[in-house]
C-alpha cells in the first residue's frame, strides 16, 4: 500500500472511531477563533448520534464566543482538529434566518465585503458518510 493510500485509510479509521464531530477553528491574517458545535448527525463504529441546537445568532447570544477579526473580502481558513477536509458551506445570519451565502473554495471562506459584526454558520459535510455538522462563529469585519 502506498503512503498516500495508508494516510487516507488512517484518517478514515480515525473518523470512524470518533463519537462526535471534530472541533473547528477559523484563522484570518489578524486572528483565530474556535467554533461552537451546533446541530449534527454523526456515525462511528458502534453507534450514531443526532443532536440539534439553535441558530448561529441564538448560540452567540447564549455563549461568550471568541471573535474572529478579518478584512472585507479576506479569505480565511477553516480547519478541523482531526485534519479532515469536509465539504463546506458558509453563510452569515441576520435575525433567525440565513442572510448571505459566502464563497467557499476548499477550506477557504471569503468574508463579507461590508464592515460589521456577523454571526457565521459553517456547514461541514464529510463525503462517503452521513456525517455532517454545523458550527457557529462570530466574525468582525474591520474597516479598511
mmCIF file with all atom_site columns, C-alpha atoms in Angstrom:
data_model
loop_
_atom_site.group_PDB
_atom_site.id
_atom_site.type_symbol
_atom_site.label_atom_id
_atom_site.label_alt_id
_atom_site.label_comp_id
_atom_site.label_asym_id
_atom_site.label_entity_id
_atom_site.label_seq_id
_atom_site.pdbx_PDB_ins_code
_atom_site.Cartn_x
_atom_site.Cartn_y
_atom_site.Cartn_z
_atom_site.occupancy
_atom_site.B_iso_or_equiv
_atom_site.pdbx_formal_charge
_atom_site.auth_seq_id
_atom_site.auth_comp_id
_atom_site.auth_asym_id
_atom_site.auth_atom_id
_atom_site.pdbx_PDB_model_num
ATOM 1   C CA . UNK A 1 1   ? 0.000   0.000  0.000  1.00 0.00 ? 1   UNK A CA 1
ATOM 2   C CA . UNK A 1 2   ? 1.363   3.442  -0.920 1.00 0.00 ? 2   UNK A CA 1
ATOM 3   C CA . UNK A 1 3   ? 1.966   6.180  1.630  1.00 0.00 ? 3   UNK A CA 1
ATOM 4   C CA . UNK A 1 4   ? -0.943  8.271  0.326  1.00 0.00 ? 4   UNK A CA 1
ATOM 5   C CA . UNK A 1 5   ? -3.367  5.356  0.498  1.00 0.00 ? 5   UNK A CA 1
ATOM 6   C CA . UNK A 1 6   ? -2.170  4.489  4.010  1.00 0.00 ? 6   UNK A CA 1
ATOM 7   C CA . UNK A 1 7   ? -2.695  8.115  5.130  1.00 0.00 ? 7   UNK A CA 1
ATOM 8   C CA . UNK A 1 8   ? -6.245  8.184  3.707  1.00 0.00 ? 8   UNK A CA 1
ATOM 9   C CA . UNK A 1 9   ? -7.044  4.868  5.392  1.00 0.00 ? 9   UNK A CA 1
ATOM 10  C CA . UNK A 1 10  ? -5.716  6.157  8.725  1.00 0.00 ? 10  UNK A CA 1
ATOM 11  C CA . UNK A 1 11  ? -7.895  9.295  8.511  1.00 0.00 ? 11  UNK A CA 1
ATOM 12  C CA . UNK A 1 12  ? -10.983 7.219  7.625  1.00 0.00 ? 12  UNK A CA 1
ATOM 13  C CA . UNK A 1 13  ? -10.355 4.863  10.534 1.00 0.00 ? 13  UNK A CA 1
ATOM 14  C CA . UNK A 1 14  ? -9.854  7.781  12.922 1.00 0.00 ? 14  UNK A CA 1
ATOM 15  C CA . UNK A 1 15  ? -13.100 9.399  11.746 1.00 0.00 ? 15  UNK A CA 1
ATOM 16  C CA . UNK A 1 16  ? -14.933 6.082  12.155 1.00 0.00 ? 16  UNK A CA 1
ATOM 17  C CA . UNK A 1 17  ? -13.792 5.904  15.783 1.00 0.00 ? 17  UNK A CA 1
ATOM 18  C CA . UNK A 1 18  ? -14.740 9.435  16.840 1.00 0.00 ? 18  UNK A CA 1
ATOM 19  C CA . UNK A 1 19  ? -18.046 9.587  18.680 1.00 0.00 ? 19  UNK A CA 1
ATOM 20  C CA . UNK A 1 20  ? -18.668 13.252 17.849 1.00 0.00 ? 20  UNK A CA 1
ATOM 21  C CA . UNK A 1 21  ? -17.676 15.771 15.162 1.00 0.00 ? 21  UNK A CA 1
ATOM 22  C CA . UNK A 1 22  ? -14.206 17.304 15.382 1.00 0.00 ? 22  UNK A CA 1
ATOM 23  C CA . UNK A 1 23  ? -13.586 20.782 16.777 1.00 0.00 ? 23  UNK A CA 1
ATOM 24  C CA . UNK A 1 24  ? -13.441 23.555 14.153 1.00 0.00 ? 24  UNK A CA 1
ATOM 25  C CA . UNK A 1 25  ? -11.401 26.768 14.023 1.00 0.00 ? 25  UNK A CA 1
ATOM 26  C CA . UNK A 1 26  ? -11.063 29.700 11.637 1.00 0.00 ? 26  UNK A CA 1
ATOM 27  C CA . UNK A 1 27  ? -7.921  31.728 11.042 1.00 0.00 ? 27  UNK A CA 1
ATOM 28  C CA . UNK A 1 28  ? -7.520  35.093 9.332  1.00 0.00 ? 28  UNK A CA 1
ATOM 29  C CA . UNK A 1 29  ? -4.414  37.226 8.901  1.00 0.00 ? 29  UNK A CA 1
ATOM 30  C CA . UNK A 1 30  ? -5.383  39.077 12.124 1.00 0.00 ? 30  UNK A CA 1
ATOM 31  C CA . UNK A 1 31  ? -6.716  36.396 14.469 1.00 0.00 ? 31  UNK A CA 1
ATOM 32  C CA . UNK A 1 32  ? -8.106  32.932 15.004 1.00 0.00 ? 32  UNK A CA 1
ATOM 33  C CA . UNK A 1 33  ? -11.185 31.638 16.804 1.00 0.00 ? 33  UNK A CA 1
ATOM 34  C CA . UNK A 1 34  ? -12.765 28.352 17.748 1.00 0.00 ? 34  UNK A CA 1
ATOM 35  C CA . UNK A 1 35  ? -16.230 27.495 16.500 1.00 0.00 ? 35  UNK A CA 1
ATOM 36  C CA . UNK A 1 36  ? -19.121 26.237 18.593 1.00 0.00 ? 36  UNK A CA 1
ATOM 37  C CA . UNK A 1 37  ? -20.559 22.889 17.526 1.00 0.00 ? 37  UNK A CA 1
ATOM 38  C CA . UNK A 1 38  ? -24.269 23.052 16.797 1.00 0.00 ? 38  UNK A CA 1
ATOM 39  C CA . UNK A 1 39  ? -26.645 20.636 15.081 1.00 0.00 ? 39  UNK A CA 1
ATOM 40  C CA . UNK A 1 40  ? -25.027 17.436 13.802 1.00 0.00 ? 40  UNK A CA 1
ATOM 41  C CA . UNK A 1 41  ? -25.549 13.861 12.620 1.00 0.00 ? 41  UNK A CA 1
ATOM 42  C CA . UNK A 1 42  ? -22.626 11.574 13.378 1.00 0.00 ? 42  UNK A CA 1
ATOM 43  C CA . UNK A 1 43  ? -21.932 7.860  12.953 1.00 0.00 ? 43  UNK A CA 1
ATOM 44  C CA . UNK A 1 44  ? -18.981 5.934  14.291 1.00 0.00 ? 44  UNK A CA 1
ATOM 45  C CA . UNK A 1 45  ? -18.100 2.304  14.691 1.00 0.00 ? 45  UNK A CA 1
ATOM 46  C CA . UNK A 1 46  ? -20.654 1.047  17.175 1.00 0.00 ? 46  UNK A CA 1
ATOM 47  C CA . UNK A 1 47  ? -23.011 3.992  17.294 1.00 0.00 ? 47  UNK A CA 1
ATOM 48  C CA . UNK A 1 48  ? -24.653 7.112  15.920 1.00 0.00 ? 48  UNK A CA 1
ATOM 49  C CA . UNK A 1 49  ? -25.997 10.371 17.309 1.00 0.00 ? 49  UNK A CA 1
ATOM 50  C CA . UNK A 1 50  ? -28.160 13.219 16.068 1.00 0.00 ? 50  UNK A CA 1
ATOM 51  C CA . UNK A 1 51  ? -28.097 16.476 18.025 1.00 0.00 ? 51  UNK A CA 1
ATOM 52  C CA . UNK A 1 52  ? -29.939 19.750 17.487 1.00 0.00 ? 52  UNK A CA 1
ATOM 53  C CA . UNK A 1 53  ? -29.101 23.275 18.582 1.00 0.00 ? 53  UNK A CA 1
ATOM 54  C CA . UNK A 1 54  ? -30.236 26.827 17.998 1.00 0.00 ? 54  UNK A CA 1
ATOM 55  C CA . UNK A 1 55  ? -29.357 29.111 15.120 1.00 0.00 ? 55  UNK A CA 1
ATOM 56  C CA . UNK A 1 56  ? -25.977 30.893 14.997 1.00 0.00 ? 56  UNK A CA 1
ATOM 57  C CA . UNK A 1 57  ? -27.445 34.144 16.449 1.00 0.00 ? 57  UNK A CA 1
ATOM 58  C CA . UNK A 1 58  ? -29.028 32.164 19.318 1.00 0.00 ? 58  UNK A CA 1
ATOM 59  C CA . UNK A 1 59  ? -25.763 30.343 20.025 1.00 0.00 ? 59  UNK A CA 1
ATOM 60  C CA . UNK A 1 60  ? -23.813 33.627 20.032 1.00 0.00 ? 60  UNK A CA 1
ATOM 61  C CA . UNK A 1 61  ? -26.283 35.210 22.486 1.00 0.00 ? 61  UNK A CA 1
ATOM 62  C CA . UNK A 1 62  ? -26.063 32.196 24.810 1.00 0.00 ? 62  UNK A CA 1
ATOM 63  C CA . UNK A 1 63  ? -22.257 31.951 24.887 1.00 0.00 ? 63  UNK A CA 1
ATOM 64  C CA . UNK A 1 64  ? -19.220 34.121 25.383 1.00 0.00 ? 64  UNK A CA 1
ATOM 65  C CA . UNK A 1 65  ? -17.626 33.472 21.987 1.00 0.00 ? 65  UNK A CA 1
ATOM 66  C CA . UNK A 1 66  ? -14.222 34.251 20.602 1.00 0.00 ? 66  UNK A CA 1
ATOM 67  C CA . UNK A 1 67  ? -14.419 36.849 17.831 1.00 0.00 ? 67  UNK A CA 1
ATOM 68  C CA . UNK A 1 68  ? -12.631 36.341 14.523 1.00 0.00 ? 68  UNK A CA 1
ATOM 69  C CA . UNK A 1 69  ? -11.339 39.619 13.097 1.00 0.00 ? 69  UNK A CA 1
ATOM 70  C CA . UNK A 1 70  ? -10.908 39.842 9.324  1.00 0.00 ? 70  UNK A CA 1
ATOM 71  C CA . UNK A 1 71  ? -10.746 42.353 6.495  1.00 0.00 ? 71  UNK A CA 1
ATOM 72  C CA . UNK A 1 72  ? -13.525 42.839 3.909  1.00 0.00 ? 72  UNK A CA 1
ATOM 73  C CA . UNK A 1 73  ? -13.326 40.105 1.264  1.00 0.00 ? 73  UNK A CA 1
ATOM 74  C CA . UNK A 1 74  ? -10.437 38.324 3.016  1.00 0.00 ? 74  UNK A CA 1
ATOM 75  C CA . UNK A 1 75  ? -10.156 34.575 2.596  1.00 0.00 ? 75  UNK A CA 1
ATOM 76  C CA . UNK A 1 76  ? -9.974  32.837 5.967  1.00 0.00 ? 76  UNK A CA 1
ATOM 77  C CA . UNK A 1 77  ? -9.058  29.209 6.585  1.00 0.00 ? 77  UNK A CA 1
ATOM 78  C CA . UNK A 1 78  ? -11.339 26.687 8.291  1.00 0.00 ? 78  UNK A CA 1
ATOM 79  C CA . UNK A 1 79  ? -9.579  23.759 9.941  1.00 0.00 ? 79  UNK A CA 1
ATOM 80  C CA . UNK A 1 80  ? -10.610 20.742 11.983 1.00 0.00 ? 80  UNK A CA 1
ATOM 81  C CA . UNK A 1 81  ? -8.673  19.173 14.855 1.00 0.00 ? 81  UNK A CA 1
ATOM 82  C CA . UNK A 1 82  ? -8.744  15.757 13.163 1.00 0.00 ? 82  UNK A CA 1
ATOM 83  C CA . UNK A 1 83  ? -7.128  17.232 9.988  1.00 0.00 ? 83  UNK A CA 1
ATOM 84  C CA . UNK A 1 84  ? -10.162 16.245 7.900  1.00 0.00 ? 84  UNK A CA 1
ATOM 85  C CA . UNK A 1 85  ? -11.313 18.281 4.888  1.00 0.00 ? 85  UNK A CA 1
ATOM 86  C CA . UNK A 1 86  ? -15.106 18.106 4.686  1.00 0.00 ? 86  UNK A CA 1
ATOM 87  C CA . UNK A 1 87  ? -17.116 19.925 2.045  1.00 0.00 ? 87  UNK A CA 1
ATOM 88  C CA . UNK A 1 88  ? -18.087 23.329 3.459  1.00 0.00 ? 88  UNK A CA 1
ATOM 89  C CA . UNK A 1 89  ? -20.920 25.810 3.038  1.00 0.00 ? 89  UNK A CA 1
ATOM 90  C CA . UNK A 1 90  ? -20.873 29.189 4.785  1.00 0.00 ? 90  UNK A CA 1
ATOM 91  C CA . UNK A 1 91  ? -23.444 31.893 5.383  1.00 0.00 ? 91  UNK A CA 1
ATOM 92  C CA . UNK A 1 92  ? -23.944 34.952 7.516  1.00 0.00 ? 92  UNK A CA 1
ATOM 93  C CA . UNK A 1 93  ? -27.128 35.236 9.564  1.00 0.00 ? 93  UNK A CA 1
ATOM 94  C CA . UNK A 1 94  ? -29.462 38.153 10.240 1.00 0.00 ? 94  UNK A CA 1
ATOM 95  C CA . UNK A 1 95  ? -32.029 37.531 12.948 1.00 0.00 ? 95  UNK A CA 1
ATOM 96  C CA . UNK A 1 96  ? -33.398 33.992 12.676 1.00 0.00 ? 96  UNK A CA 1
ATOM 97  C CA . UNK A 1 97  ? -32.530 33.332 9.038  1.00 0.00 ? 97  UNK A CA 1
ATOM 98  C CA . UNK A 1 98  ? -29.501 32.995 6.763  1.00 0.00 ? 98  UNK A CA 1
ATOM 99  C CA . UNK A 1 99  ? -28.648 36.317 5.117  1.00 0.00 ? 99  UNK A CA 1
ATOM 100 C CA . UNK A 1 100 ? -25.723 35.944 2.700  1.00 0.00 ? 100 UNK A CA 1
ATOM 101 C CA . UNK A 1 101 ? -24.106 32.820 1.280  1.00 0.00 ? 101 UNK A CA 1
ATOM 102 C CA . UNK A 1 102 ? -20.333 33.205 1.285  1.00 0.00 ? 102 UNK A CA 1
ATOM 103 C CA . UNK A 1 103 ? -17.975 31.844 -1.361 1.00 0.00 ? 103 UNK A CA 1
ATOM 104 C CA . UNK A 1 104 ? -16.088 28.705 -0.279 1.00 0.00 ? 104 UNK A CA 1
ATOM 105 C CA . UNK A 1 105 ? -13.055 27.280 -2.074 1.00 0.00 ? 105 UNK A CA 1
ATOM 106 C CA . UNK A 1 106 ? -11.800 24.087 -0.417 1.00 0.00 ? 106 UNK A CA 1
ATOM 107 C CA . UNK A 1 107 ? -11.201 25.164 3.214  1.00 0.00 ? 107 UNK A CA 1
ATOM 108 C CA . UNK A 1 108 ? -11.127 28.917 2.410  1.00 0.00 ? 108 UNK A CA 1
ATOM 109 C CA . UNK A 1 109 ? -14.155 31.151 3.080  1.00 0.00 ? 109 UNK A CA 1
ATOM 110 C CA . UNK A 1 110 ? -14.380 34.643 1.558  1.00 0.00 ? 110 UNK A CA 1
ATOM 111 C CA . UNK A 1 111 ? -15.524 37.137 4.200  1.00 0.00 ? 111 UNK A CA 1
ATOM 112 C CA . UNK A 1 112 ? -18.318 39.698 3.630  1.00 0.00 ? 112 UNK A CA 1
ATOM 113 C CA . UNK A 1 113 ? -17.396 42.928 1.858  1.00 0.00 ? 113 UNK A CA 1
ATOM 114 C CA . UNK A 1 114 ? -19.110 45.255 4.340  1.00 0.00 ? 114 UNK A CA 1
ATOM 115 C CA . UNK A 1 115 ? -17.593 46.094 7.749  1.00 0.00 ? 115 UNK A CA 1
ATOM 116 C CA . UNK A 1 116 ? -19.514 44.979 10.836 1.00 0.00 ? 116 UNK A CA 1
ATOM 117 C CA . UNK A 1 117 ? -20.197 42.039 13.127 1.00 0.00 ? 117 UNK A CA 1
ATOM 118 C CA . UNK A 1 118 ? -21.743 38.877 11.681 1.00 0.00 ? 118 UNK A CA 1
ATOM 119 C CA . UNK A 1 119 ? -22.964 35.556 13.039 1.00 0.00 ? 119 UNK A CA 1
ATOM 120 C CA . UNK A 1 120 ? -21.453 32.979 10.691 1.00 0.00 ? 120 UNK A CA 1
ATOM 121 C CA . UNK A 1 121 ? -22.708 29.436 10.151 1.00 0.00 ? 121 UNK A CA 1
ATOM 122 C CA . UNK A 1 122 ? -20.446 26.778 8.665  1.00 0.00 ? 122 UNK A CA 1
ATOM 123 C CA . UNK A 1 123 ? -21.988 23.506 7.498  1.00 0.00 ? 123 UNK A CA 1
ATOM 124 C CA . UNK A 1 124 ? -19.431 20.695 7.129  1.00 0.00 ? 124 UNK A CA 1
ATOM 125 C CA . UNK A 1 125 ? -20.309 17.514 5.257  1.00 0.00 ? 125 UNK A CA 1
ATOM 126 C CA . UNK A 1 126 ? -17.934 14.544 5.337  1.00 0.00 ? 126 UNK A CA 1
ATOM 127 C CA . UNK A 1 127 ? -18.150 12.725 1.975  1.00 0.00 ? 127 UNK A CA 1
ATOM 128 C CA . UNK A 1 128 ? -18.684 8.958  1.880  1.00 0.00 ? 128 UNK A CA 1
ATOM 129 C CA . UNK A 1 129 ? -20.600 9.020  5.177  1.00 0.00 ? 129 UNK A CA 1
ATOM 130 C CA . UNK A 1 130 ? -23.743 10.549 6.627  1.00 0.00 ? 130 UNK A CA 1
ATOM 131 C CA . UNK A 1 131 ? -21.615 12.657 8.974  1.00 0.00 ? 131 UNK A CA 1
ATOM 132 C CA . UNK A 1 132 ? -22.319 16.378 8.957  1.00 0.00 ? 132 UNK A CA 1
ATOM 133 C CA . UNK A 1 133 ? -22.114 19.197 11.461 1.00 0.00 ? 133 UNK A CA 1
ATOM 134 C CA . UNK A 1 134 ? -22.931 22.878 11.841 1.00 0.00 ? 134 UNK A CA 1
ATOM 135 C CA . UNK A 1 135 ? -20.518 25.280 13.538 1.00 0.00 ? 135 UNK A CA 1
ATOM 136 C CA . UNK A 1 136 ? -21.083 28.869 14.667 1.00 0.00 ? 136 UNK A CA 1
ATOM 137 C CA . UNK A 1 137 ? -18.501 31.658 14.588 1.00 0.00 ? 137 UNK A CA 1
ATOM 138 C CA . UNK A 1 138 ? -18.763 35.380 15.265 1.00 0.00 ? 138 UNK A CA 1
ATOM 139 C CA . UNK A 1 139 ? -16.812 37.452 12.751 1.00 0.00 ? 139 UNK A CA 1
ATOM 140 C CA . UNK A 1 140 ? -15.922 41.124 12.959 1.00 0.00 ? 140 UNK A CA 1
ATOM 141 C CA . UNK A 1 141 ? -15.114 42.659 9.575  1.00 0.00 ? 141 UNK A CA 1
ATOM 142 C CA . UNK A 1 142 ? -12.880 45.703 10.081 1.00 0.00 ? 142 UNK A CA 1
ATOM 143 C CA . UNK A 1 143 ? -12.974 48.848 8.009  1.00 0.00 ? 143 UNK A CA 1
ATOM 144 C CA . UNK A 1 144 ? -10.003 49.181 5.697  1.00 0.00 ? 144 UNK A CA 1
#
